[in-house]
XYZ file of C-alpha atoms in Angstrom:
779
model
C -10.362 70.078 71.352
C -11.091 72.043 68.174
C -11.072 75.387 70.022
C -7.640 74.592 71.387
C -6.335 73.464 68.000
C -7.502 76.707 66.395
C -5.491 78.653 68.940
C -2.319 76.617 68.629
C -0.920 78.710 65.799
C -0.400 81.656 68.148
C 0.875 79.401 70.908
C 3.339 77.855 68.462
C 5.150 81.171 68.036
C 6.284 80.934 71.641
C 7.775 77.457 71.309
C 11.505 76.843 70.885
C 11.518 73.860 68.530
C 9.442 70.835 67.709
C 12.288 68.575 68.780
C 12.275 70.033 72.294
C 8.534 69.506 72.636
C 8.874 65.947 71.383
C 11.651 65.071 73.814
C 10.009 66.522 76.904
C 6.756 65.132 78.281
C 4.644 66.949 80.801
C 4.745 65.434 84.292
C 0.978 65.341 84.542
C 0.666 63.220 87.644
C 3.167 64.762 90.005
C 4.588 68.144 90.910
C 6.247 69.799 93.866
C 5.014 73.318 93.104
C 3.836 74.754 96.420
C 1.533 77.169 94.619
C -0.384 74.201 93.215
C -0.558 72.026 96.316
C -1.707 74.235 99.136
C -0.495 73.627 102.654
C -0.359 69.852 103.191
C 1.287 69.553 106.595
C 4.480 67.618 107.189
C 2.638 65.552 109.774
C 0.118 64.412 107.153
C 2.860 63.598 104.646
C 4.458 60.955 106.793
C 1.760 58.958 108.528
C 0.644 56.471 105.866
C 2.654 53.686 104.262
C 4.001 54.245 100.745
C 1.555 53.357 97.952
C 3.738 50.482 96.686
C 5.916 48.793 99.272
C 9.472 47.922 98.238
C 9.166 44.106 98.549
C 6.126 44.093 96.252
C 7.936 46.305 93.777
C 10.901 43.947 93.691
C 8.649 40.931 93.207
C 6.976 42.689 90.302
C 10.350 43.375 88.680
C 11.311 39.692 88.529
C 7.880 38.269 87.598
C 7.186 35.491 86.503
C 9.945 34.311 88.815
C 9.973 34.685 92.594
C 12.900 35.122 94.946
C 12.260 31.613 96.205
C 12.433 30.133 92.702
C 15.606 32.059 91.933
C 17.143 30.759 95.153
C 16.318 27.177 94.179
C 17.764 27.730 90.707
C 20.957 29.118 92.263
C 21.308 26.028 94.440
C 20.594 23.798 91.449
C 23.302 25.490 89.394
C 25.810 25.084 92.223
C 24.939 21.404 92.651
C 25.206 20.492 88.972
C 28.439 22.476 88.812
C 29.830 20.365 91.656
C 28.807 17.260 89.699
C 30.509 18.582 86.617
C 27.245 18.645 84.638
C 26.716 22.377 84.383
C 26.760 23.941 80.898
C 28.443 26.892 82.606
C 31.397 24.822 83.855
C 33.748 26.164 81.194
C 32.965 29.807 81.930
C 33.113 29.208 85.677
C 36.527 27.514 85.338
C 37.923 30.436 83.346
C 36.715 32.904 85.983
C 38.115 30.656 88.726
C 41.553 30.639 87.093
C 41.497 34.440 86.958
C 40.554 34.677 90.652
C 42.946 32.090 92.080
C 45.894 34.477 92.592
C 43.640 36.681 94.715
C 42.904 33.696 96.976
C 46.504 32.383 97.262
C 45.837 29.736 94.579
C 43.273 28.044 96.863
C 40.629 26.430 94.667
C 37.533 26.322 96.904
C 37.049 30.051 97.647
C 38.017 30.979 94.089
C 35.465 28.498 92.733
C 32.771 29.805 95.072
C 33.415 33.388 94.060
C 33.454 32.378 90.396
C 30.088 30.685 90.818
C 28.616 33.885 92.268
C 30.032 35.916 89.394
C 28.631 33.520 86.795
C 25.315 32.492 88.393
C 24.029 36.001 89.164
C 24.345 37.282 85.563
C 22.917 33.986 84.321
C 19.824 34.367 86.470
C 19.528 38.035 85.485
C 19.634 37.140 81.794
C 17.099 34.371 82.402
C 14.684 36.789 84.088
C 15.113 39.511 81.450
C 14.793 37.068 78.566
C 11.619 35.549 79.996
C 10.076 38.959 80.610
C 10.992 40.077 77.089
C 9.369 36.938 75.695
C 6.165 37.718 77.605
C 6.295 41.318 76.382
C 6.604 40.149 72.766
C 3.821 37.564 73.088
C 1.404 40.167 74.480
C 1.648 42.078 71.194
C -0.457 39.357 69.579
C -4.017 40.511 68.863
C -5.184 37.847 66.448
C -7.545 36.441 69.066
C -9.701 39.548 68.718
C -10.493 38.608 65.121
C -11.506 34.995 65.714
C -15.099 34.297 64.694
C -17.375 33.061 67.466
C -18.574 29.515 66.826
C -15.586 28.593 64.653
C -12.373 26.864 65.656
C -9.652 29.372 66.549
C -6.450 29.504 64.547
C -3.354 27.605 65.662
C -1.623 30.851 66.640
C -4.581 31.877 68.813
C -4.662 28.449 70.447
C -0.963 28.735 71.265
C -1.473 32.251 72.613
C -4.348 31.202 74.859
C -2.249 28.318 76.245
C 0.459 30.865 77.006
C -2.091 33.124 78.747
C -3.488 30.194 80.746
C 0.001 29.279 81.971
C 0.738 32.916 82.789
C -2.434 33.228 84.859
C -1.581 30.084 86.838
C 1.416 31.894 88.292
C 0.427 33.830 91.440
C 1.042 37.530 90.960
C 0.188 40.913 92.435
C -2.031 43.629 91.016
C 0.816 45.291 89.099
C 3.075 42.302 88.395
C 2.467 42.529 84.644
C 2.358 46.307 84.343
C 5.933 46.686 83.032
C 5.268 43.934 80.457
C 2.253 45.586 78.808
C 3.258 46.234 75.183
C 3.587 49.605 73.500
C 0.824 50.497 71.059
C 1.805 50.470 67.414
C 1.952 53.601 65.274
C -0.251 53.049 62.200
C 0.864 53.983 58.703
C -0.575 57.221 57.312
C -2.070 55.409 54.307
C -3.850 52.880 56.552
C -5.294 55.607 58.766
C -6.487 57.772 55.874
C -8.180 54.860 54.102
C -10.051 53.859 57.252
C -11.094 57.436 57.877
C -12.447 57.885 54.347
C -14.534 54.742 54.678
C -16.150 56.055 57.894
C -17.207 59.420 56.433
C -18.527 58.127 53.110
C -22.107 57.612 54.402
C -22.077 61.071 56.026
C -20.895 63.172 53.081
C -22.492 63.935 49.742
C -20.786 62.617 46.583
C -19.157 65.979 45.915
C -18.000 66.387 49.523
C -16.609 62.865 49.576
C -14.742 63.409 46.300
C -13.226 66.614 47.696
C -12.231 64.800 50.896
C -10.519 62.047 48.893
C -8.518 64.619 46.914
C -7.422 66.381 50.105
C -6.483 63.046 51.638
C -4.376 62.047 48.636
C -2.506 65.363 48.709
C -1.927 64.965 52.458
C -0.464 61.486 52.027
C 1.916 62.595 49.287
C 3.169 65.742 51.007
C 2.697 66.817 54.624
C 1.621 63.432 55.966
C 5.042 61.798 55.635
C 6.788 64.705 57.375
C 4.353 64.650 60.300
C 4.645 60.870 60.532
C 8.439 61.122 60.935
C 7.987 63.543 63.815
C 5.360 61.282 65.341
C 7.832 58.397 65.190
C 10.193 60.513 67.288
C 7.411 60.941 69.833
C 6.703 57.199 69.738
C 10.365 56.413 70.466
C 10.532 58.530 73.640
C 7.050 57.784 75.022
C 5.348 54.887 76.730
C 2.323 55.849 74.668
C 2.684 58.235 71.755
C -0.728 59.884 72.166
C -1.988 59.617 75.766
C -0.204 62.660 77.216
C -1.278 64.899 74.309
C -4.843 63.585 74.541
C -4.991 64.366 78.244
C -3.491 67.822 77.772
C -5.588 68.968 74.805
C -8.930 67.307 75.451
C -8.989 67.729 79.236
C -6.365 69.992 80.802
C -6.862 72.875 78.362
C -10.642 72.693 78.509
C -11.731 76.080 79.907
C -15.480 75.646 80.232
C -17.323 74.171 83.211
C -16.306 70.601 84.080
C -20.002 69.789 84.412
C -19.716 69.140 80.685
C -16.817 66.689 80.963
C -17.028 64.947 84.348
C -18.868 61.643 84.675
C -21.559 60.628 87.173
C -22.922 57.383 88.573
C -26.252 56.308 90.012
C -27.019 53.750 92.736
C -28.014 50.108 92.237
C -31.617 49.590 91.238
C -33.297 46.699 92.943
C -31.510 45.628 96.143
C -31.897 47.978 99.134
C -28.956 48.583 101.462
C -29.747 50.952 104.326
C -31.816 54.098 104.684
C -29.467 55.551 107.331
C -27.529 58.305 105.598
C -24.502 58.341 107.892
C -24.221 54.537 107.831
C -24.231 54.289 104.030
C -21.787 57.180 103.714
C -19.390 55.705 106.265
C -19.395 52.180 104.868
C -19.103 53.118 101.183
C -16.329 55.629 101.884
C -14.228 53.126 103.804
C -14.820 50.430 101.205
C -13.364 52.763 98.579
C -10.305 53.340 100.774
C -9.916 49.605 101.369
C -10.052 48.967 97.631
C -7.155 51.363 97.119
C -5.297 49.673 99.956
C -5.775 46.180 98.577
C -5.319 46.890 94.879
C -2.833 49.773 94.805
C -0.877 49.753 98.066
C -0.793 46.105 99.132
C -1.406 44.737 95.601
C -3.207 41.660 96.895
C -5.967 41.655 94.243
C -5.692 40.040 90.833
C -4.929 42.330 87.907
C -7.806 43.464 85.708
C -7.757 41.400 82.514
C -9.643 40.945 79.273
C -10.435 37.242 79.296
C -7.184 36.599 81.142
C -5.130 38.908 78.940
C -3.522 41.591 81.134
C -4.568 45.209 80.774
C -2.633 48.336 81.727
C -3.180 49.354 85.363
C -1.562 52.792 85.223
C -4.901 54.562 85.579
C -5.444 53.063 89.044
C -2.216 54.723 90.186
C -3.256 57.984 88.514
C -6.665 57.802 90.194
C -5.194 57.334 93.673
C -4.647 60.625 95.526
C -4.907 62.899 92.498
C -6.130 66.478 92.110
C -6.807 68.598 89.044
C -5.503 72.020 90.023
C -6.973 74.915 88.001
C -4.682 77.230 86.048
C -5.321 80.069 83.633
C -4.388 78.302 80.375
C -4.015 74.637 81.225
C -4.873 72.802 84.433
C -2.270 70.639 86.173
C -2.710 67.140 87.583
C -1.101 66.732 91.009
C -0.220 63.527 92.827
C -1.141 64.237 96.441
C 0.834 62.907 99.404
C -0.973 60.370 101.603
C -3.416 61.836 104.120
C -5.686 60.402 106.805
C -8.921 62.336 106.483
C -11.959 62.917 104.311
C -13.735 66.199 103.560
C -17.451 66.354 104.348
C -20.081 68.892 103.291
C -23.275 69.030 105.331
C -25.954 71.712 105.702
C -23.873 74.543 104.314
C -20.616 73.756 106.122
C -17.337 71.946 105.376
C -15.684 69.528 107.814
C -12.441 67.601 108.051
C -13.002 64.107 109.459
C -10.103 61.739 110.341
C -10.466 58.149 109.132
C -7.477 56.752 111.032
C -6.860 56.117 114.699
C -3.081 56.237 114.714
C -2.038 53.752 112.023
C -5.384 51.892 112.108
C -8.123 52.695 109.623
C -11.286 53.125 111.675
C -14.284 50.878 110.974
C -17.620 51.848 109.467
C -19.443 52.036 112.799
C -16.881 54.510 114.124
C -17.025 56.738 111.059
C -20.835 56.583 111.099
C -20.831 58.066 114.602
C -18.648 60.952 113.446
C -20.834 61.685 110.398
C -24.006 61.437 112.448
C -22.643 63.998 114.893
C -22.273 66.439 111.982
C -25.824 65.759 110.780
C -27.314 66.138 114.267
C -25.269 69.140 115.379
C -24.189 71.153 112.344
C -22.101 74.264 112.919
C -23.150 77.621 111.568
C -21.617 78.078 108.082
C -19.204 80.943 107.546
C -20.409 83.755 105.272
C -20.059 82.582 101.672
C -19.329 78.970 102.630
C -22.637 77.439 101.541
C -22.007 77.856 97.813
C -18.197 77.918 97.920
C -17.921 74.739 95.809
C -19.623 76.579 92.936
C -16.188 78.032 92.161
C -15.121 74.594 90.920
C -18.266 74.320 88.778
C -17.831 77.519 86.798
C -15.269 78.567 84.221
C -11.753 77.374 84.936
C -10.098 80.800 84.604
C -12.293 82.236 87.369
C -11.507 79.376 89.742
C -7.781 79.503 88.899
C -7.647 83.241 89.614
C -9.550 82.944 92.890
C -7.526 79.953 94.056
C -4.235 81.741 93.449
C -5.291 85.094 94.899
C -7.748 84.299 97.700
C -6.844 80.787 98.848
C -3.053 80.922 98.890
C -2.549 81.789 102.551
C -4.169 81.966 105.972
C -7.270 80.058 107.014
C -8.547 79.880 103.435
C -5.424 77.997 102.382
C -5.619 75.626 105.331
C -9.299 74.897 104.802
C -9.027 74.499 101.036
C -6.129 72.113 101.512
C -8.225 70.015 103.897
C -10.769 69.548 101.090
C -8.352 69.040 98.217
C -6.038 66.657 100.059
C -8.848 64.572 101.542
C -8.953 60.974 100.381
C -12.637 61.465 99.484
C -15.111 64.331 99.347
C -18.524 63.518 100.811
C -21.763 65.466 100.363
C -24.500 64.636 102.881
C -27.552 65.870 100.980
C -30.780 67.209 102.446
C -33.065 65.510 99.928
C -34.458 61.978 99.691
C -33.956 60.067 96.444
C -35.700 56.908 95.313
C -35.858 54.270 92.609
C -39.083 53.054 91.032
C -38.967 50.798 88.004
C -42.173 52.396 86.729
C -41.091 56.008 87.264
C -37.922 56.884 85.299
C -38.055 60.511 86.461
C -36.661 59.414 89.837
C -33.420 58.103 88.333
C -33.334 61.049 85.952
C -33.247 63.329 88.976
C -30.558 61.172 90.584
C -28.383 61.424 87.475
C -28.945 65.154 87.172
C -27.882 65.644 90.800
C -24.753 63.578 90.224
C -23.755 65.321 86.989
C -24.700 68.950 87.662
C -24.932 69.300 91.459
C -27.654 71.877 90.791
C -24.853 74.259 89.886
C -22.957 74.180 93.171
C -23.123 70.903 95.158
C -20.057 69.353 93.501
C -16.285 69.493 93.810
C -15.221 69.143 90.200
C -11.445 68.732 90.674
C -11.407 65.295 92.319
C -12.069 61.802 90.889
C -13.824 60.577 94.048
C -16.749 62.810 95.064
C -19.663 60.980 96.682
C -23.250 62.067 97.425
C -25.558 60.436 99.957
C -29.236 61.306 100.132
C -31.133 61.560 103.416
C -32.450 58.053 102.862
C -29.070 56.546 101.990
C -29.009 56.539 98.173
C -25.433 56.718 96.871
C -24.332 58.594 93.731
C -20.997 60.017 92.634
C -19.202 62.460 90.368
C -15.675 62.047 89.019
C -13.149 64.285 87.321
C -12.573 62.477 84.026
C -9.130 63.547 82.813
C -7.157 61.321 85.131
C -8.941 58.033 84.402
C -11.569 56.480 82.176
C -14.944 55.349 83.456
C -14.014 51.673 83.819
C -11.760 52.404 86.796
C -14.734 53.893 88.644
C -16.785 50.861 87.597
C -14.283 48.469 89.178
C -14.324 50.413 92.431
C -18.119 50.401 92.395
C -18.087 46.623 91.862
C -15.888 46.212 94.936
C -18.301 48.353 96.959
C -21.383 46.609 95.604
C -19.973 43.149 96.282
C -19.016 43.834 99.885
C -22.303 45.559 100.652
C -24.161 42.547 99.238
C -22.123 39.636 100.575
C -20.219 40.904 103.625
C -21.887 41.809 106.935
C -22.415 45.539 106.528
C -25.550 46.828 108.244
C -27.603 45.613 111.177
C -31.400 45.196 111.225
C -31.700 48.830 112.302
C -29.673 49.991 109.267
C -26.617 51.065 111.251
C -23.103 49.840 110.478
C -21.890 46.708 112.220
C -18.686 46.844 114.256
C -17.262 47.656 117.659
C -16.800 51.317 118.426
C -13.407 51.917 120.040
C -12.706 55.404 118.735
C -14.947 58.122 117.338
C -13.054 60.764 115.348
C -13.860 64.392 116.081
C -14.938 66.362 112.988
C -13.136 69.667 112.545
C -15.256 72.528 111.207
C -13.343 74.352 108.479
C -13.147 78.128 108.688
C -13.172 80.654 105.876
C -12.551 84.330 105.277
C -14.663 85.174 102.220
C -14.265 88.805 101.192
C -16.538 90.744 98.877
C -14.560 89.988 95.708
C -14.501 86.269 96.458
C -18.249 86.291 97.170
C -18.898 88.016 93.854
C -16.895 85.340 92.020
C -18.747 82.598 93.893
C -22.026 84.178 92.770
C -20.738 84.513 89.198
C -19.614 80.874 89.068
C -22.867 79.680 90.598
C -24.924 81.663 88.081
C -22.832 80.266 85.218
C -23.101 76.670 86.451
C -26.807 77.081 87.246
C -27.471 78.106 83.636
C -25.760 74.897 82.507
C -27.813 72.905 85.012
C -31.068 74.456 83.828
C -30.076 73.735 80.223
C -29.331 70.078 81.016
C -31.869 67.686 79.519
C -31.841 63.978 80.340
C -33.996 60.875 80.156
C -33.578 57.339 81.434
C -34.508 53.868 80.179
C -34.554 50.726 82.292
C -35.307 48.162 79.613
C -36.639 44.913 81.092
C -38.497 43.468 78.080
C -35.370 41.596 77.035
C -31.594 41.718 77.377
C -28.453 40.214 75.930
C -29.777 36.632 76.027
C -32.396 37.483 73.417
C -29.928 39.586 71.416
C -27.533 36.645 71.179
C -30.335 34.616 69.607
C -30.176 37.126 66.776
C -26.532 36.000 66.335
C -25.106 39.482 66.850
C -23.063 41.284 69.496
C -25.220 42.925 72.214
C -23.132 46.096 72.004
C -23.458 46.254 68.214
C -27.204 45.571 68.470
C -27.731 48.550 70.768
C -25.546 50.714 68.543
C -27.749 49.840 65.558
C -30.825 50.735 67.608
C -29.213 54.072 68.465
C -28.458 54.715 64.789
C -32.074 54.012 63.897
C -33.459 56.180 66.684
C -31.100 59.045 65.827
C -32.091 58.914 62.145
C -35.777 59.018 63.049
C -35.204 61.837 65.526
C -32.958 64.021 63.361
C -33.748 62.870 59.825
C -30.128 62.305 58.823
C -26.990 60.297 59.501
C -24.183 61.870 61.528
C -20.801 60.930 62.924
C -21.138 58.735 66.010
C -18.581 58.266 68.757
C -18.156 55.121 70.828
C -14.966 54.570 72.863
C -13.020 51.333 72.617
C -10.779 50.281 75.489
C -7.073 50.654 74.655
C -5.708 49.279 77.906
C -4.246 46.223 76.191
C -1.457 48.735 75.490
C 0.836 50.583 77.871
C -0.868 53.695 79.285
C -3.663 53.333 76.730
C -6.915 55.237 77.166
C -9.487 54.932 74.380
C -9.829 54.799 70.601
C -12.918 55.795 68.642
C -15.349 53.336 67.093
C -17.155 55.296 64.382
C -20.468 53.513 64.735
C -22.178 55.188 61.788
C -21.012 53.099 58.837
C -22.253 52.281 55.342
C -23.561 49.002 56.710
C -25.384 50.615 59.639
C -26.983 53.150 57.296
C -28.185 50.309 55.079
C -29.789 48.644 58.095
C -31.481 51.878 59.208
C -32.869 52.431 55.707
C -34.078 48.836 55.724
C -35.945 49.450 58.980
C -37.562 52.499 57.387
C -38.522 50.644 54.213
C -41.879 48.948 54.629
C -41.156 46.749 51.595
C -38.303 44.982 53.408
C -39.100 41.619 54.970
C -38.099 40.648 58.484
C -35.490 38.257 57.119
C -33.894 40.839 54.857
C -33.787 43.310 57.734
C -32.212 40.655 59.933
C -29.538 40.038 57.312
C -28.864 43.780 57.153
C -28.624 43.822 60.954
C -26.101 40.975 61.004
C -24.012 42.670 58.315
C -24.065 46.005 60.164
C -23.183 44.362 63.481
C -20.345 42.410 61.873
C -18.918 45.653 60.497
C -19.273 47.274 63.913
C -17.411 44.371 65.525
C -14.677 44.699 62.928
C -14.230 48.381 63.775
C -14.207 47.541 67.480
C -11.459 44.962 67.009
C -9.430 47.376 64.897
C -9.718 50.054 67.551
C -8.745 47.748 70.421
C -5.792 46.295 68.519
C -4.284 49.693 67.712
C -5.579 49.850 64.132
C -8.040 52.702 64.655
C -7.718 56.043 62.893
C -8.867 58.800 65.261
C -6.007 58.947 67.771
C -3.437 58.789 64.987
C -5.141 61.666 63.174
C -5.239 63.569 66.457
C -1.473 63.176 66.874
C -0.899 64.367 63.321
C -3.034 67.485 63.754
C -1.314 68.391 67.029
C 2.044 68.196 65.261
C 0.798 70.254 62.320
C -0.217 73.037 64.711
C 3.105 72.957 66.531
C 4.999 73.037 63.238
C 2.647 75.723 61.890
C 2.017 73.568 58.831
C -1.345 74.124 57.202
C -3.293 71.002 56.238
C -6.675 71.407 54.518
C -7.282 67.680 55.013
C -6.717 67.754 58.786
C -8.690 70.996 59.073
C -11.596 69.313 57.327
C -11.321 66.208 59.518
C -11.485 68.157 62.754
C -14.235 70.518 61.600
C -16.722 67.635 61.777
C -18.407 66.970 65.130
C -19.610 63.712 66.618
C -23.299 64.548 66.742
C -24.070 61.366 68.693
C -21.713 60.417 71.552
C -22.210 56.978 73.075
C -20.500 54.737 75.598
C -21.134 51.301 77.050
C -20.308 50.706 80.718
C -19.888 46.948 81.211
C -21.050 45.119 84.312
C -18.886 43.038 86.636
C -15.342 43.056 85.270
C -13.506 42.184 88.492
C -12.316 38.575 88.578
C -12.800 38.066 92.306
C -16.434 39.197 92.331
C -17.976 38.667 88.903
C -18.871 34.988 89.418
C -21.372 35.732 92.172
C -22.653 39.073 90.969
C -23.354 37.889 87.423
C -26.091 35.638 88.828
C -27.837 38.373 90.821
C -30.354 40.462 88.900
C -30.941 42.564 92.016
C -27.355 43.828 91.759
C -27.872 45.417 88.340
C -26.357 48.861 88.354
C -27.440 51.377 85.693
C -23.813 52.488 85.621
C -22.698 55.919 84.594
C -23.807 58.947 82.693
C -22.316 62.034 81.110
C -23.504 65.355 79.781
C -23.740 65.604 76.025
C -20.249 66.762 74.958
C -19.561 69.984 73.080
C -20.558 69.539 69.460
C -22.881 66.607 70.156
C -26.643 66.684 69.971
C -27.100 63.643 72.213
C -24.988 61.650 74.636
C -26.061 58.083 75.466
C -24.484 55.894 78.143
C -25.796 52.325 78.335
C -25.149 49.235 80.416
C -26.101 45.633 79.622
C -27.168 43.476 82.559
C -25.063 40.375 83.263
C -28.141 38.229 83.927
C -29.170 38.635 80.303
C -32.648 40.049 80.752
C -32.264 43.831 80.987
C -30.189 46.869 80.083
C -30.318 50.600 80.753
C -29.701 53.817 78.810
C -29.004 57.286 80.160
C -29.700 59.928 77.501
C -28.451 63.516 77.764
C -28.841 66.629 75.654
C -29.252 70.401 76.093
C -32.510 72.327 75.917
C -30.675 75.094 74.040
C -29.846 72.823 71.078
C -32.665 73.322 68.622
C -34.359 70.168 67.425
C -33.354 67.923 70.317
C -35.296 66.398 73.187
C -33.971 63.701 75.503
C -37.454 62.409 76.314
C -38.421 62.279 72.636
C -35.236 60.388 71.817
C -35.980 57.978 74.685
C -39.472 57.263 73.379
C -38.148 56.749 69.849
C -35.422 54.427 71.096
C -37.912 52.331 73.076
C -40.036 51.956 69.958
C -36.969 50.872 67.981
C -36.097 48.260 70.615
C -39.620 46.817 70.298
C -39.526 46.808 66.493
C -36.119 45.130 66.418
C -37.336 42.410 68.753
C -40.396 41.778 66.586
C -38.195 41.730 63.498
C -35.767 39.178 64.978
C -38.581 36.982 66.288
C -40.297 37.018 62.902
C -37.065 36.322 61.022
C -36.013 33.414 63.248
C -39.331 31.749 64.047
C -38.841 29.133 61.342
């Protein structure tokens, strides 16, 4: 982000005007450029139903009403009009008088036509007014600030009654999407004050005084001008920051996507099947069925936060998307529907159909096709084995090769088969295992998912799956198009159906009748010397990143959120305080800490930053270091620090955070070529510790059962430590209340860091915090 911002001054010379850039938003999810979407055949474009069928779309547009209800209301209005009781009688009579000459002064047809003219606008106004009322009510965020254990305010009670009534009305997956409110634009003064409070524990007294002076000057001068321009952006956008965030943070990132993509491991305790082809077939088709049910047919309930609807735009963006490389800024493409998956096995690429006509094949049928590839692999073409390394290297190299070497002929056809596939499947040659007492096994699994050993990945797609020889399932996802929670919800769907639906027989093979076995098509390539050299270059570059990758894993089973709640603090805040303590012990200082807050209560929201390192958290860490502090005093410091963390979380979720607003202001300052020492100082500071919680079981239909099953705990996702960070920590808290996990990442090349050392320190902190809470609460 900072590298791009530093280069914006030169880019700004090429712009026309700030007003033009404000009024035109990049179409990041769709394009018809044939140079970007290579060779999808007309046959493939027309075989699958449209993602959102027209009847469902119409029902969504009139929610909370239905066509049936509107029909009954129309009849009711006609009946009460005939009885002379309608409040619209006067208007209807006036319209009737105007129409009578057209009907030869005959009353009945004129009255009927008048009723149509009056009733239809009345119903339209009724629908629009009700939807606007819902839209306005959803702006309320006071419920986030209610204290647990105390009676909620009257306004929150009224809001929750409204939400309960709303959820009683049957609706489709996207029925509420158009009613999600627009995020507010904070005032400059509010943002600056919150920012200054977050950096006070990081800076020295002199540095903080200088920052305050720069902030005051910014508020009085440039800040107001930038804010006016940002208001223009707010007026013409569904979300004033999301498109810029996606463009700057993701699309213009030129380094390897190994550093920005996210990866997932398999479930820990419950075995599925050890048959590679069976697991691959069943999981792949479950993912496709999820997209069918949630996105195309819209038969699943919307994702909510305690019943409060959340924006579902990212599910649409996830479906059939591709990040196409370009020299300066990548482009996100919405792919047309296709009926195949791409499979990599033993050095070769294959195109495998997943439909028999209009019918999606079953798992047993796809298993047969995948097994035929495993048993009888074709000889790879020269250069094919490490072809995917092109997507793992620098983006400029891949963009150049894609445009020059894969734009025509068999290379174009074969590349299109991979890029347009609904999923990309890697059938690995290694076994992978889980052992609660051997964390190195999951560390290897995460490293495979995140780095692909420098080549066994396809970095441009959000749905890339890996299956070990013994059936372990991991994945990698391009991160720009969606946040991690969307992948979590898909994983929950997969996990639920594997656990509770008949999936595999006693022999480990998929259940189902085999009526049709698709024939895999071996993809062909023409790799010339220049292309091979670039493959080698990309592989060497990505392999260096892989070798530099340092990770460690914790499966913490000593206690979980049930014990943490006894300490009367939030489980998320508790773990954040443990991370602050471990980081201080590991590095000997306090640093900026990043934790994302979900912003999907707002239209097209992504994330906002929770700056977890606060004055209160620093006081707690110092208390843990001070041997003179008692357990009770430390506990009080913990509760104060966690309360402050919860306050920052609520602010972020309700649109009162500071980071995204500051980001919008700095983007505008670069476009306008306006120098701001304050903004330069803000964005010169890195988040040395990047963290993220991946929650368990968020899907309404499945969470009830899965929350009771400890065996279904999933250690969730992981990510490489971002640029500028010394550590990256992804953690997940088990729903059963007795365990949680942490995936820790760093780089060997960063002096003074060690993922394993940080893991050991963090485990010690978890033990000390438990002893402290037990001692403080035993009386």
